[in-house]
CSV table of C-alpha atoms in Angstrom, one decimal:
chain,number,residue,atom,x,y,z
K,167,UNK,CA,106.6,127.1,47.1
K,168,UNK,CA,109.9,128.2,48.1
K,169,UNK,CA,110.4,129.6,51.6
K,170,UNK,CA,112.8,132.1,50.8
K,171,UNK,CA,112.6,135.8,50.8
K,172,UNK,CA,114.1,137.2,47.5
K,173,UNK,CA,114.8,140.8,46.8
K,174,UNK,CA,112.0,141.1,44.3
K,175,UNK,CA,109.5,140.3,47.3
K,176,UNK,CA,111.1,143.2,49.5
K,177,UNK,CA,108.9,146.5,49.7
K,178,UNK,CA,111.5,149.0,48.7
K,179,UNK,CA,109.4,151.7,46.8
K,180,UNK,CA,109.1,154.9,48.3
K,181,UNK,CA,105.8,155.8,46.5
K,182,UNK,CA,104.3,152.3,47.5
K,183,UNK,CA,105.0,153.0,51.0
K,184,UNK,CA,103.6,156.3,51.2
K,185,UNK,CA,100.8,154.8,49.2
K,186,UNK,CA,100.3,152.1,52.0
K,187,UNK,CA,100.2,154.7,54.7
K,188,UNK,CA,97.8,156.9,53.2
K,189,UNK,CA,95.5,154.2,51.7
K,190,UNK,CA,96.0,151.1,53.2
K,191,UNK,CA,94.0,148.8,55.4
K,192,UNK,CA,95.2,147.7,58.8
K,193,UNK,CA,94.9,144.4,60.9
K,194,UNK,CA,96.2,144.0,64.3
K,195,UNK,CA,97.2,141.4,66.5
K,196,UNK,CA,99.4,143.1,69.5
K,197,UNK,CA,102.2,143.7,69.4
K,198,UNK,CA,102.1,143.2,65.3
K,199,UNK,CA,100.0,145.7,63.0
K,200,UNK,CA,99.8,144.5,59.1
K,201,UNK,CA,99.1,147.7,57.0
K,202,UNK,CA,98.2,146.2,53.5
K,203,UNK,CA,97.3,147.7,50.0
K,204,UNK,CA,96.2,146.1,46.9
K,205,UNK,CA,98.6,146.8,43.9
K,206,UNK,CA,96.8,147.1,40.7
K,207,UNK,CA,99.8,146.7,38.3
K,208,UNK,CA,102.0,143.8,39.8
K,209,UNK,CA,105.4,144.9,39.2
K,210,UNK,CA,107.7,141.9,40.3
K,211,UNK,CA,105.9,139.8,42.8
K,212,UNK,CA,102.6,138.6,44.2
K,213,UNK,CA,103.4,140.1,47.5
K,214,UNK,CA,106.1,142.7,48.6
K,215,UNK,CA,106.6,143.0,52.1
K,216,UNK,CA,108.3,145.2,54.6
K,217,UNK,CA,109.3,145.6,58.2
K,218,UNK,CA,109.4,148.3,60.3
K,219,UNK,CA,110.1,149.3,64.0
K,220,UNK,CA,109.4,152.8,65.3
K,221,UNK,CA,112.6,154.5,66.6
K,222,UNK,CA,110.3,156.1,69.5
K,223,UNK,CA,110.0,152.6,71.2
K,224,UNK,CA,113.1,151.4,70.7
K,225,UNK,CA,116.2,154.0,70.6
K,226,UNK,CA,118.8,151.4,70.3
K,227,UNK,CA,119.4,150.2,66.4
K,228,UNK,CA,120.8,146.8,67.7
K,229,UNK,CA,117.1,146.4,69.3
K,230,UNK,CA,115.2,147.6,66.4
K,231,UNK,CA,117.3,145.4,64.0
K,232,UNK,CA,116.7,142.2,66.1
K,233,UNK,CA,113.0,142.7,66.1
K,234,UNK,CA,113.0,143.3,62.2
K,235,UNK,CA,115.0,140.1,61.8
K,236,UNK,CA,112.6,138.1,63.8
K,237,UNK,CA,109.5,139.7,61.8
K,238,UNK,CA,111.2,138.9,58.6
K,239,UNK,CA,112.1,135.3,59.6
K,240,UNK,CA,108.5,134.8,60.8
K,241,UNK,CA,107.0,136.3,57.7
K,242,UNK,CA,109.3,134.1,55.5
K,243,UNK,CA,108.4,130.8,57.1
K,244,UNK,CA,104.5,131.5,57.1
K,245,UNK,CA,104.2,133.3,53.6
K,246,UNK,CA,103.0,130.0,52.2
K,247,UNK,CA,99.6,130.4,53.8
K,248,UNK,CA,98.7,133.4,51.8
K,249,UNK,CA,100.6,133.2,48.4
K,250,UNK,CA,98.1,129.8,47.7
K,251,UNK,CA,94.9,131.3,48.8
K,252,UNK,CA,94.8,135.1,47.7
K,253,UNK,CA,94.0,136.7,44.2
K,254,UNK,CA,95.8,139.7,43.1
K,255,UNK,CA,99.0,141.3,44.5
K,256,UNK,CA,99.4,143.2,47.7
K,257,UNK,CA,101.9,145.4,49.5
K,258,UNK,CA,102.4,144.4,53.1
K,259,UNK,CA,104.1,146.4,55.6
K,260,UNK,CA,104.4,144.9,59.0
K,261,UNK,CA,104.8,147.2,62.2
K,262,UNK,CA,105.9,146.2,65.7
K,263,UNK,CA,103.9,148.4,68.0
K,264,UNK,CA,105.0,146.7,71.2
K,265,UNK,CA,107.1,148.3,73.9
K,266,UNK,CA,109.4,145.1,74.8
K,267,UNK,CA,111.8,142.9,72.9
K,268,UNK,CA,109.8,140.0,71.9
K,269,UNK,CA,111.1,136.3,71.6
K,270,UNK,CA,110.7,134.5,68.3
K,271,UNK,CA,107.7,132.3,69.7
K,272,UNK,CA,105.5,135.5,70.4
K,273,UNK,CA,106.2,136.8,67.1
K,274,UNK,CA,105.3,133.5,65.3
K,275,UNK,CA,102.2,133.1,67.3
K,276,UNK,CA,101.1,136.6,66.3
K,277,UNK,CA,102.2,136.6,62.5
K,278,UNK,CA,100.1,133.3,62.0
K,279,UNK,CA,97.0,135.2,63.5
K,280,UNK,CA,97.7,138.4,61.4
K,281,UNK,CA,98.0,136.3,58.3
K,282,UNK,CA,94.7,134.2,59.0
K,283,UNK,CA,92.9,137.8,59.7
K,284,UNK,CA,94.3,139.0,56.3
K,285,UNK,CA,92.9,136.0,54.7
K,286,UNK,CA,89.5,136.2,56.1
K,287,UNK,CA,89.2,140.0,55.2
K,288,UNK,CA,90.3,139.7,51.8
K,289,UNK,CA,88.0,136.8,51.1
K,290,UNK,CA,85.3,138.9,52.5
K,291,UNK,CA,85.9,141.7,50.6
K,292,UNK,CA,86.0,139.8,47.2
K,293,UNK,CA,82.8,138.0,47.9
K,294,UNK,CA,81.2,141.4,48.4
K,295,UNK,CA,82.3,142.4,45.3
């Protein structure tokens, strides 16, 4: 599995993003929140991922962009946990809900926790069906 984050894995569809907010399920590991939605017809990739940081908490674009870079890098390095262990296609949206600028170690730790929670939740949903 490549640890790259190619364009086809990036979440850019406005319709899909709106659908995530309306119908998606969420998992939280403060200061990260993952909102995900199962995609019925996989257009390009098994998982499409986006990151966002609220302007309300970080007025400076420089700070928001720094946090988004940390989130993307942490996801990129840990995505093999989920790529090899899930069935179906998903759209992810990672939100940073904290109030302070985090260090990479903190983001990495919570990214691993949130991805493990996602795997448990999805495997439980699949076993129920």
